[in-house]
Amino acid sequence: MALLPDLALAATYAAFVFLVALGFLVVFVESIRPSRVVAALAVDVGLAAALAWAGEAGLGLLALAGGGAGVASRA
């Protein structure tokens, strides 16, 4: 049984995670090396794929939101 069975609710949680993580990165972390951002994004995509394969697509969205926030803070 999935922890977040409703994908619409999971997308809302992912938006919240994205905004909180982006706010944290913008306010507290001014310089992160691009290689670390790419590595974190690769880990997040792998984690999201593993969670989706295990039937936890909602938690995979949360992992992608965290990685997306790291990329957005570099832009």
PDB file of N, CA, C and O in Angstrom:
ATOM      1  N   MET A   1       0.844  -1.183   0.000  1.00  0.00           N
ATOM      2  CA  MET A   1       0.000   0.000   0.000  1.00  0.00           C
ATOM      3  C   MET A   1       0.890   1.247   0.000  1.00  0.00           C
ATOM      4  O   MET A   1       1.823   1.369   0.781  1.00  0.00           O
ATOM      5  N   ALA A   2       0.588   2.170  -0.857  1.00  0.00           N
ATOM      6  CA  ALA A   2       1.388   3.385  -0.995  1.00  0.00           C
ATOM      7  C   ALA A   2       1.158   4.328   0.183  1.00  0.00           C
ATOM      8  O   ALA A   2       0.049   4.433   0.709  1.00  0.00           O
ATOM      9  N   LEU A   3       2.228   4.991   0.614  1.00  0.00           N
ATOM     10  CA  LEU A   3       2.105   5.948   1.713  1.00  0.00           C
ATOM     11  C   LEU A   3       1.336   7.195   1.294  1.00  0.00           C
ATOM     12  O   LEU A   3       0.609   7.778   2.083  1.00  0.00           O
ATOM     13  N   LEU A   4       1.508   7.630   0.056  1.00  0.00           N
ATOM     14  CA  LEU A   4       0.770   8.765  -0.495  1.00  0.00           C
ATOM     15  C   LEU A   4       0.013   8.277  -1.733  1.00  0.00           C
ATOM     16  O   LEU A   4       0.465   8.452  -2.863  1.00  0.00           O
ATOM     17  N   PRO A   5      -1.155   7.638  -1.548  1.00  0.00           N
ATOM     18  CA  PRO A   5      -1.828   7.022  -2.689  1.00  0.00           C
ATOM     19  C   PRO A   5      -2.440   8.024  -3.664  1.00  0.00           C
ATOM     20  O   PRO A   5      -2.625   7.711  -4.834  1.00  0.00           O
ATOM     21  N   ASP A   6      -2.763   9.212  -3.210  1.00  0.00           N
ATOM     22  CA  ASP A   6      -3.375  10.211  -4.079  1.00  0.00           C
ATOM     23  C   ASP A   6      -2.280  11.069  -4.714  1.00  0.00           C
ATOM     24  O   ASP A   6      -1.581  11.816  -4.024  1.00  0.00           O
ATOM     25  N   LEU A   7      -2.114  10.959  -6.017  1.00  0.00           N
ATOM     26  CA  LEU A   7      -1.034  11.685  -6.691  1.00  0.00           C
ATOM     27  C   LEU A   7      -1.257  13.194  -6.684  1.00  0.00           C
ATOM     28  O   LEU A   7      -0.289  13.959  -6.693  1.00  0.00           O
ATOM     29  N   ALA A   8      -2.496  13.646  -6.657  1.00  0.00           N
ATOM     30  CA  ALA A   8      -2.748  15.095  -6.583  1.00  0.00           C
ATOM     31  C   ALA A   8      -2.275  15.642  -5.246  1.00  0.00           C
ATOM     32  O   ALA A   8      -1.660  16.713  -5.181  1.00  0.00           O
ATOM     33  N   LEU A   9      -2.537  14.925  -4.170  1.00  0.00           N
ATOM     34  CA  LEU A   9      -2.062  15.339  -2.851  1.00  0.00           C
ATOM     35  C   LEU A   9      -0.537  15.260  -2.785  1.00  0.00           C
ATOM     36  O   LEU A   9       0.114  16.138  -2.209  1.00  0.00           O
ATOM     37  N   ALA A  10       0.030  14.231  -3.405  1.00  0.00           N
ATOM     38  CA  ALA A  10       1.488  14.103  -3.434  1.00  0.00           C
ATOM     39  C   ALA A  10       2.113  15.259  -4.206  1.00  0.00           C
ATOM     40  O   ALA A  10       3.178  15.762  -3.823  1.00  0.00           O
ATOM     41  N   ALA A  11       1.473  15.711  -5.274  1.00  0.00           N
ATOM     42  CA  ALA A  11       1.988  16.847  -6.032  1.00  0.00           C
ATOM     43  C   ALA A  11       1.924  18.125  -5.199  1.00  0.00           C
ATOM     44  O   ALA A  11       2.831  18.972  -5.270  1.00  0.00           O
ATOM     45  N   THR A  12       0.888  18.268  -4.382  1.00  0.00           N
ATOM     46  CA  THR A  12       0.799  19.420  -3.486  1.00  0.00           C
ATOM     47  C   THR A  12       1.919  19.383  -2.453  1.00  0.00           C
ATOM     48  O   THR A  12       2.563  20.394  -2.180  1.00  0.00           O
ATOM     49  N   TYR A  13       2.141  18.213  -1.872  1.00  0.00           N
ATOM     50  CA  TYR A  13       3.254  18.064  -0.925  1.00  0.00           C
ATOM     51  C   TYR A  13       4.590  18.338  -1.605  1.00  0.00           C
ATOM     52  O   TYR A  13       5.484  18.941  -1.013  1.00  0.00           O
ATOM     53  N   ALA A  14       4.740  17.885  -2.858  1.00  0.00           N
ATOM     54  CA  ALA A  14       5.985  18.120  -3.593  1.00  0.00           C
ATOM     55  C   ALA A  14       6.205  19.604  -3.836  1.00  0.00           C
ATOM     56  O   ALA A  14       7.337  20.095  -3.733  1.00  0.00           O
ATOM     57  N   ALA A  15       5.142  20.332  -4.147  1.00  0.00           N
ATOM     58  CA  ALA A  15       5.273  21.782  -4.316  1.00  0.00           C
ATOM     59  C   ALA A  15       5.708  22.438  -3.013  1.00  0.00           C
ATOM     60  O   ALA A  15       6.555  23.337  -3.011  1.00  0.00           O
ATOM     61  N   PHE A  16       5.166  21.976  -1.899  1.00  0.00           N
ATOM     62  CA  PHE A  16       5.559  22.502  -0.594  1.00  0.00           C
ATOM     63  C   PHE A  16       7.030  22.198  -0.302  1.00  0.00           C
ATOM     64  O   PHE A  16       7.781  23.081   0.123  1.00  0.00           O
ATOM     65  N   VAL A  17       7.449  20.961  -0.547  1.00  0.00           N
ATOM     66  CA  VAL A  17       8.857  20.586  -0.335  1.00  0.00           C
ATOM     67  C   VAL A  17       9.767  21.410  -1.227  1.00  0.00           C
ATOM     68  O   VAL A  17      10.819  21.885  -0.787  1.00  0.00           O
ATOM     69  N   PHE A  18       9.370  21.614  -2.479  1.00  0.00           N
ATOM     70  CA  PHE A  18      10.161  22.407  -3.414  1.00  0.00           C
ATOM     71  C   PHE A  18      10.340  23.825  -2.897  1.00  0.00           C
ATOM     72  O   PHE A  18      11.451  24.357  -2.864  1.00  0.00           O
ATOM     73  N   LEU A  19       9.246  24.459  -2.481  1.00  0.00           N
ATOM     74  CA  LEU A  19       9.335  25.850  -2.038  1.00  0.00           C
ATOM     75  C   LEU A  19      10.117  25.996  -0.741  1.00  0.00           C
ATOM     76  O   LEU A  19      10.905  26.939  -0.587  1.00  0.00           O
ATOM     77  N   VAL A  20       9.941  25.081   0.190  1.00  0.00           N
ATOM     78  CA  VAL A  20      10.696  25.145   1.447  1.00  0.00           C
ATOM     79  C   VAL A  20      12.182  24.907   1.192  1.00  0.00           C
ATOM     80  O   VAL A  20      13.039  25.637   1.700  1.00  0.00           O
ATOM     81  N   ALA A  21      12.495  23.887   0.396  1.00  0.00           N
ATOM     82  CA  ALA A  21      13.907  23.602   0.105  1.00  0.00           C
ATOM     83  C   ALA A  21      14.545  24.746  -0.682  1.00  0.00           C
ATOM     84  O   ALA A  21      15.691  25.128  -0.415  1.00  0.00           O
ATOM     85  N   LEU A  22      13.817  25.312  -1.643  1.00  0.00           N
ATOM     86  CA  LEU A  22      14.352  26.433  -2.412  1.00  0.00           C
ATOM     87  C   LEU A  22      14.576  27.640  -1.510  1.00  0.00           C
ATOM     88  O   LEU A  22      15.605  28.312  -1.610  1.00  0.00           O
ATOM     89  N   GLY A  23      13.640  27.908  -0.621  1.00  0.00           N
ATOM     90  CA  GLY A  23      13.814  29.017   0.326  1.00  0.00           C
ATOM     91  C   GLY A  23      15.017  28.811   1.215  1.00  0.00           C
ATOM     92  O   GLY A  23      15.791  29.739   1.460  1.00  0.00           O
ATOM     93  N   PHE A  24      15.212  27.586   1.690  1.00  0.00           N
ATOM     94  CA  PHE A  24      16.373  27.287   2.523  1.00  0.00           C
ATOM     95  C   PHE A  24      17.663  27.485   1.747  1.00  0.00           C
ATOM     96  O   PHE A  24      18.617  28.089   2.244  1.00  0.00           O
ATOM     97  N   LEU A  25      17.694  26.998   0.520  1.00  0.00           N
ATOM     98  CA  LEU A  25      18.907  27.122  -0.285  1.00  0.00           C
ATOM     99  C   LEU A  25      19.215  28.570  -0.637  1.00  0.00           C
ATOM    100  O   LEU A  25      20.379  28.988  -0.619  1.00  0.00           O
ATOM    101  N   VAL A  26      18.199  29.348  -0.957  1.00  0.00           N
ATOM    102  CA  VAL A  26      18.425  30.739  -1.333  1.00  0.00           C
ATOM    103  C   VAL A  26      18.871  31.571  -0.143  1.00  0.00           C
ATOM    104  O   VAL A  26      19.768  32.408  -0.251  1.00  0.00           O
ATOM    105  N   VAL A  27      18.280  31.335   1.013  1.00  0.00           N
ATOM    106  CA  VAL A  27      18.589  32.155   2.180  1.00  0.00           C
ATOM    107  C   VAL A  27      19.900  31.743   2.838  1.00  0.00           C
ATOM    108  O   VAL A  27      20.728  32.588   3.172  1.00  0.00           O
ATOM    109  N   PHE A  28      20.129  30.446   3.030  1.00  0.00           N
ATOM    110  CA  PHE A  28      21.252  30.007   3.840  1.00  0.00           C
ATOM    111  C   PHE A  28      22.467  29.529   3.062  1.00  0.00           C
ATOM    112  O   PHE A  28      23.565  29.529   3.591  1.00  0.00           O
ATOM    113  N   VAL A  29      22.289  29.094   1.839  1.00  0.00           N
ATOM    114  CA  VAL A  29      23.411  28.527   1.088  1.00  0.00           C
ATOM    115  C   VAL A  29      23.610  29.368  -0.162  1.00  0.00           C
ATOM    116  O   VAL A  29      22.810  29.306  -1.088  1.00  0.00           O
ATOM    117  N   GLU A  30      24.678  30.139  -0.173  1.00  0.00           N
ATOM    118  CA  GLU A  30      24.893  31.034  -1.304  1.00  0.00           C
ATOM    119  C   GLU A  30      25.724  30.400  -2.408  1.00  0.00           C
ATOM    120  O   GLU A  30      25.551  30.731  -3.567  1.00  0.00           O
ATOM    121  N   SER A  31      26.634  29.533  -2.046  1.00  0.00           N
ATOM    122  CA  SER A  31      27.478  28.957  -3.098  1.00  0.00           C
ATOM    123  C   SER A  31      27.594  27.455  -2.898  1.00  0.00           C
ATOM    124  O   SER A  31      28.194  26.980  -1.942  1.00  0.00           O
ATOM    125  N   ILE A  32      26.977  26.744  -3.802  1.00  0.00           N
ATOM    126  CA  ILE A  32      27.098  25.293  -3.852  1.00  0.00           C
ATOM    127  C   ILE A  32      27.780  24.981  -5.179  1.00  0.00           C
ATOM    128  O   ILE A  32      27.390  25.514  -6.218  1.00  0.00           O
ATOM    129  N   ARG A  33      28.786  24.141  -5.133  1.00  0.00           N
ATOM    130  CA  ARG A  33      29.485  23.798  -6.369  1.00  0.00           C
ATOM    131  C   ARG A  33      28.532  23.101  -7.337  1.00  0.00           C
ATOM    132  O   ARG A  33      27.726  22.261  -6.925  1.00  0.00           O
ATOM    133  N   PRO A  34      28.615  23.442  -8.617  1.00  0.00           N
ATOM    134  CA  PRO A  34      27.725  22.815  -9.605  1.00  0.00           C
ATOM    135  C   PRO A  34      27.861  21.292  -9.649  1.00  0.00           C
ATOM    136  O   PRO A  34      26.883  20.595  -9.902  1.00  0.00           O
ATOM    137  N   SER A  35      29.043  20.769  -9.377  1.00  0.00           N
ATOM    138  CA  SER A  35      29.207  19.314  -9.407  1.00  0.00           C
ATOM    139  C   SER A  35      28.387  18.647  -8.300  1.00  0.00           C
ATOM    140  O   SER A  35      27.840  17.561  -8.501  1.00  0.00           O
ATOM    141  N   ARG A  36      28.275  19.306  -7.155  1.00  0.00           N
ATOM    142  CA  ARG A  36      27.448  18.751  -6.077  1.00  0.00           C
ATOM    143  C   ARG A  36      25.971  18.813  -6.426  1.00  0.00           C
ATOM    144  O   ARG A  36      25.207  17.922  -6.076  1.00  0.00           O
ATOM    145  N   VAL A  37      25.552  19.870  -7.109  1.00  0.00           N
ATOM    146  CA  VAL A  37      24.154  19.978  -7.528  1.00  0.00           C
ATOM    147  C   VAL A  37      23.820  18.883  -8.526  1.00  0.00           C
ATOM    148  O   VAL A  37      22.765  18.238  -8.423  1.00  0.00           O
ATOM    149  N   VAL A  38      24.699  18.636  -9.475  1.00  0.00           N
ATOM    150  CA  VAL A  38      24.468  17.584 -10.469  1.00  0.00           C
ATOM    151  C   VAL A  38      24.440  16.216  -9.789  1.00  0.00           C
ATOM    152  O   VAL A  38      23.583  15.378 -10.106  1.00  0.00           O
ATOM    153  N   ALA A  39      25.342  15.986  -8.851  1.00  0.00           N
ATOM    154  CA  ALA A  39      25.356  14.704  -8.134  1.00  0.00           C
ATOM    155  C   ALA A  39      24.084  14.531  -7.305  1.00  0.00           C
ATOM    156  O   ALA A  39      23.494  13.440  -7.285  1.00  0.00           O
ATOM    157  N   ALA A  40      23.648  15.588  -6.638  1.00  0.00           N
ATOM    158  CA  ALA A  40      22.427  15.498  -5.843  1.00  0.00           C
ATOM    159  C   ALA A  40      21.218  15.256  -6.736  1.00  0.00           C
ATOM    160  O   ALA A  40      20.316  14.483  -6.386  1.00  0.00           O
ATOM    161  N   LEU A  41      21.187  15.894  -7.911  1.00  0.00           N
ATOM    162  CA  LEU A  41      20.078  15.687  -8.837  1.00  0.00           C
ATOM    163  C   LEU A  41      20.063  14.252  -9.356  1.00  0.00           C
ATOM    164  O   LEU A  41      19.003  13.636  -9.463  1.00  0.00           O
ATOM    165  N   ALA A  42      21.243  13.698  -9.650  1.00  0.00           N
ATOM    166  CA  ALA A  42      21.315  12.312 -10.116  1.00  0.00           C
ATOM    167  C   ALA A  42      20.833  11.346  -9.036  1.00  0.00           C
ATOM    168  O   ALA A  42      20.093  10.398  -9.323  1.00  0.00           O
ATOM    169  N   VAL A  43      21.217  11.597  -7.796  1.00  0.00           N
ATOM    170  CA  VAL A  43      20.763  10.755  -6.691  1.00  0.00           C
ATOM    171  C   VAL A  43      19.251  10.883  -6.516  1.00  0.00           C
ATOM    172  O   VAL A  43      18.550   9.882  -6.305  1.00  0.00           O
ATOM    173  N   ASP A  44      18.731  12.098  -6.614  1.00  0.00           N
ATOM    174  CA  ASP A  44      17.294  12.302  -6.465  1.00  0.00           C
ATOM    175  C   ASP A  44      16.503  11.623  -7.577  1.00  0.00           C
ATOM    176  O   ASP A  44      15.444  11.035  -7.324  1.00  0.00           O
ATOM    177  N   VAL A  45      16.982  11.698  -8.809  1.00  0.00           N
ATOM    178  CA  VAL A  45      16.295  11.027  -9.916  1.00  0.00           C
ATOM    179  C   VAL A  45      16.341   9.518  -9.723  1.00  0.00           C
ATOM    180  O   VAL A  45      15.344   8.825  -9.941  1.00  0.00           O
ATOM    181  N   GLY A  46      17.481   8.994  -9.298  1.00  0.00           N
ATOM    182  CA  GLY A  46      17.580   7.557  -9.022  1.00  0.00           C
ATOM    183  C   GLY A  46      16.657   7.126  -7.892  1.00  0.00           C
ATOM    184  O   GLY A  46      15.995   6.082  -7.969  1.00  0.00           O
ATOM    185  N   LEU A  47      16.594   7.929  -6.832  1.00  0.00           N
ATOM    186  CA  LEU A  47      15.702   7.628  -5.718  1.00  0.00           C
ATOM    187  C   LEU A  47      14.248   7.677  -6.156  1.00  0.00           C
ATOM    188  O   LEU A  47      13.445   6.814  -5.790  1.00  0.00           O
ATOM    189  N   ALA A  48      13.887   8.678  -6.959  1.00  0.00           N
ATOM    190  CA  ALA A  48      12.514   8.789  -7.455  1.00  0.00           C
ATOM    191  C   ALA A  48      12.161   7.594  -8.337  1.00  0.00           C
ATOM    192  O   ALA A  48      11.047   7.062  -8.256  1.00  0.00           O
ATOM    193  N   ALA A  49      13.082   7.165  -9.177  1.00  0.00           N
ATOM    194  CA  ALA A  49      12.827   6.004 -10.031  1.00  0.00           C
ATOM    195  C   ALA A  49      12.660   4.738  -9.196  1.00  0.00           C
ATOM    196  O   ALA A  49      11.767   3.922  -9.457  1.00  0.00           O
ATOM    197  N   ALA A  50      13.498   4.581  -8.179  1.00  0.00           N
ATOM    198  CA  ALA A  50      13.387   3.406  -7.305  1.00  0.00           C
ATOM    199  C   ALA A  50      12.070   3.423  -6.537  1.00  0.00           C
ATOM    200  O   ALA A  50      11.412   2.382  -6.394  1.00  0.00           O
ATOM    201  N   LEU A  51      11.677   4.584  -6.047  1.00  0.00           N
ATOM    202  CA  LEU A  51      10.406   4.677  -5.328  1.00  0.00           C
ATOM    203  C   LEU A  51       9.217   4.428  -6.249  1.00  0.00           C
ATOM    204  O   LEU A  51       8.246   3.764  -5.860  1.00  0.00           O
ATOM    205  N   ALA A  52       9.272   4.947  -7.472  1.00  0.00           N
ATOM    206  CA  ALA A  52       8.189   4.710  -8.427  1.00  0.00           C
ATOM    207  C   ALA A  52       8.103   3.231  -8.785  1.00  0.00           C
ATOM    208  O   ALA A  52       7.013   2.673  -8.905  1.00  0.00           O
ATOM    209  N   TRP A  53       9.250   2.591  -8.933  1.00  0.00           N
ATOM    210  CA  TRP A  53       9.274   1.165  -9.240  1.00  0.00           C
ATOM    211  C   TRP A  53       8.699   0.346  -8.092  1.00  0.00           C
ATOM    212  O   TRP A  53       8.059  -0.683  -8.311  1.00  0.00           O
ATOM    213  N   ALA A  54       8.888   0.822  -6.860  1.00  0.00           N
ATOM    214  CA  ALA A  54       8.374   0.126  -5.679  1.00  0.00           C
ATOM    215  C   ALA A  54       6.915   0.468  -5.396  1.00  0.00           C
ATOM    216  O   ALA A  54       6.357  -0.029  -4.428  1.00  0.00           O
ATOM    217  N   GLY A  55       6.313   1.309  -6.207  1.00  0.00           N
ATOM    218  CA  GLY A  55       4.912   1.648  -6.020  1.00  0.00           C
ATOM    219  C   GLY A  55       4.674   2.892  -5.190  1.00  0.00           C
ATOM    220  O   GLY A  55       3.553   3.172  -4.792  1.00  0.00           O
ATOM    221  N   GLU A  56       5.712   3.645  -4.914  1.00  0.00           N
ATOM    222  CA  GLU A  56       5.607   4.871  -4.118  1.00  0.00           C
ATOM    223  C   GLU A  56       5.860   6.088  -4.998  1.00  0.00           C
ATOM    224  O   GLU A  56       6.799   6.853  -4.772  1.00  0.00           O
ATOM    225  N   ALA A  57       5.011   6.283  -5.989  1.00  0.00           N
ATOM    226  CA  ALA A  57       5.205   7.392  -6.929  1.00  0.00           C
ATOM    227  C   ALA A  57       5.070   8.743  -6.224  1.00  0.00           C
ATOM    228  O   ALA A  57       5.751   9.706  -6.581  1.00  0.00           O
ATOM    229  N   GLY A  58       4.228   8.831  -5.226  1.00  0.00           N
ATOM    230  CA  GLY A  58       4.054  10.082  -4.491  1.00  0.00           C
ATOM    231  C   GLY A  58       5.322  10.492  -3.767  1.00  0.00           C
ATOM    232  O   GLY A  58       5.716  11.662  -3.787  1.00  0.00           O
ATOM    233  N   LEU A  59       5.988   9.540  -3.124  1.00  0.00           N
ATOM    234  CA  LEU A  59       7.251   9.858  -2.464  1.00  0.00           C
ATOM    235  C   LEU A  59       8.347  10.163  -3.473  1.00  0.00           C
ATOM    236  O   LEU A  59       9.257  10.941  -3.194  1.00  0.00           O
ATOM    237  N   GLY A  60       8.248   9.570  -4.661  1.00  0.00           N
ATOM    238  CA  GLY A  60       9.184   9.899  -5.737  1.00  0.00           C
ATOM    239  C   GLY A  60       9.058  11.356  -6.160  1.00  0.00           C
ATOM    240  O   GLY A  60      10.059  12.006  -6.457  1.00  0.00           O
ATOM    241  N   LEU A  61       7.821  11.876  -6.152  1.00  0.00           N
ATOM    242  CA  LEU A  61       7.627  13.290  -6.466  1.00  0.00           C
ATOM    243  C   LEU A  61       8.302  14.176  -5.415  1.00  0.00           C
ATOM    244  O   LEU A  61       8.855  15.223  -5.744  1.00  0.00           O
ATOM    245  N   LEU A  62       8.244  13.752  -4.157  1.00  0.00           N
ATOM    246  CA  LEU A  62       8.904  14.536  -3.105  1.00  0.00           C
ATOM    247  C   LEU A  62      10.416  14.561  -3.311  1.00  0.00           C
ATOM    248  O   LEU A  62      11.060  15.592  -3.114  1.00  0.00           O
ATOM    249  N   ALA A  63      10.981  13.425  -3.704  1.00  0.00           N
ATOM    250  CA  ALA A  63      12.422  13.381  -3.969  1.00  0.00           C
ATOM    251  C   ALA A  63      12.783  14.275  -5.148  1.00  0.00           C
ATOM    252  O   ALA A  63      13.791  14.995  -5.110  1.00  0.00           O
ATOM    253  N   LEU A  64      11.971  14.250  -6.203  1.00  0.00           N
ATOM    254  CA  LEU A  64      12.245  15.117  -7.355  1.00  0.00           C
ATOM    255  C   LEU A  64      12.101  16.598  -6.998  1.00  0.00           C
ATOM    256  O   LEU A  64      12.806  17.437  -7.555  1.00  0.00           O
ATOM    257  N   ALA A  65      11.190  16.915  -6.092  1.00  0.00           N
ATOM    258  CA  ALA A  65      11.015  18.309  -5.681  1.00  0.00           C
ATOM    259  C   ALA A  65      12.271  18.815  -4.987  1.00  0.00           C
ATOM    260  O   ALA A  65      12.698  19.953  -5.200  1.00  0.00           O
ATOM    261  N   GLY A  66      12.877  17.992  -4.151  1.00  0.00           N
ATOM    262  CA  GLY A  66      14.111  18.392  -3.487  1.00  0.00           C
ATOM    263  C   GLY A  66      15.236  18.624  -4.480  1.00  0.00           C
ATOM    264  O   GLY A  66      15.987  19.597  -4.387  1.00  0.00           O
ATOM    265  N   GLY A  67      15.367  17.758  -5.460  1.00  0.00           N
ATOM    266  CA  GLY A  67      16.392  17.938  -6.497  1.00  0.00           C
ATOM    267  C   GLY A  67      16.113  19.138  -7.375  1.00  0.00           C
ATOM    268  O   GLY A  67      17.033  19.868  -7.772  1.00  0.00           O
ATOM    269  N   GLY A  68      14.860  19.354  -7.683  1.00  0.00           N
ATOM    270  CA  GLY A  68      14.483  20.522  -8.492  1.00  0.00           C
ATOM    271  C   GLY A  68      14.779  21.829  -7.787  1.00  0.00           C
ATOM    272  O   GLY A  68      15.144  22.826  -8.416  1.00  0.00           O
ATOM    273  N   ALA A  69      14.627  21.843  -6.475  1.00  0.00           N
ATOM    274  CA  ALA A  69      14.952  23.044  -5.719  1.00  0.00           C
ATOM    275  C   ALA A  69      16.443  23.348  -5.799  1.00  0.00           C
ATOM    276  O   ALA A  69      16.843  24.517  -5.907  1.00  0.00           O
ATOM    277  N   GLY A  70      17.273  22.330  -5.770  1.00  0.00           N
ATOM    278  CA  GLY A  70      18.708  22.552  -5.899  1.00  0.00           C
ATOM    279  C   GLY A  70      19.071  23.125  -7.254  1.00  0.00           C
ATOM    280  O   GLY A  70      19.904  24.028  -7.349  1.00  0.00           O
ATOM    281  N   VAL A  71      18.435  22.624  -8.296  1.00  0.00           N
ATOM    282  CA  VAL A  71      18.687  23.141  -9.633  1.00  0.00           C
ATOM    283  C   VAL A  71      18.167  24.574  -9.763  1.00  0.00           C
ATOM    284  O   VAL A  71      18.822  25.446 -10.336  1.00  0.00           O
ATOM    285  N   ALA A  72      16.994  24.834  -9.198  1.00  0.00           N
ATOM    286  CA  ALA A  72      16.409  26.177  -9.294  1.00  0.00           C
ATOM    287  C   ALA A  72      17.233  27.202  -8.536  1.00  0.00           C
ATOM    288  O   ALA A  72      17.286  28.366  -8.929  1.00  0.00           O
ATOM    289  N   SER A  73      17.878  26.802  -7.453  1.00  0.00           N
ATOM    290  CA  SER A  73      18.688  27.756  -6.714  1.00  0.00           C
ATOM    291  C   SER A  73      19.947  28.140  -7.481  1.00  0.00           C
ATOM    292  O   SER A  73      20.519  29.206  -7.245  1.00  0.00           O
ATOM    293  N   ARG A  74      20.388  27.295  -8.400  1.00  0.00           N
ATOM    294  CA  ARG A  74      21.569  27.605  -9.221  1.00  0.00           C
ATOM    295  C   ARG A  74      21.212  28.485 -10.411  1.00  0.00           C
ATOM    296  O   ARG A  74      22.082  29.105 -10.995  1.00  0.00           O
ATOM    297  N   ALA A  75      19.950  28.510 -10.797  1.00  0.00           N
ATOM    298  CA  ALA A  75      19.538  29.254 -11.992  1.00  0.00           C
ATOM    299  C   ALA A  75      19.486  30.743 -11.725  1.00  0.00           C
ATOM    300  O   ALA A  75      19.304  31.216 -10.668  1.00  0.00           O
TER     301      ALA A  75
END
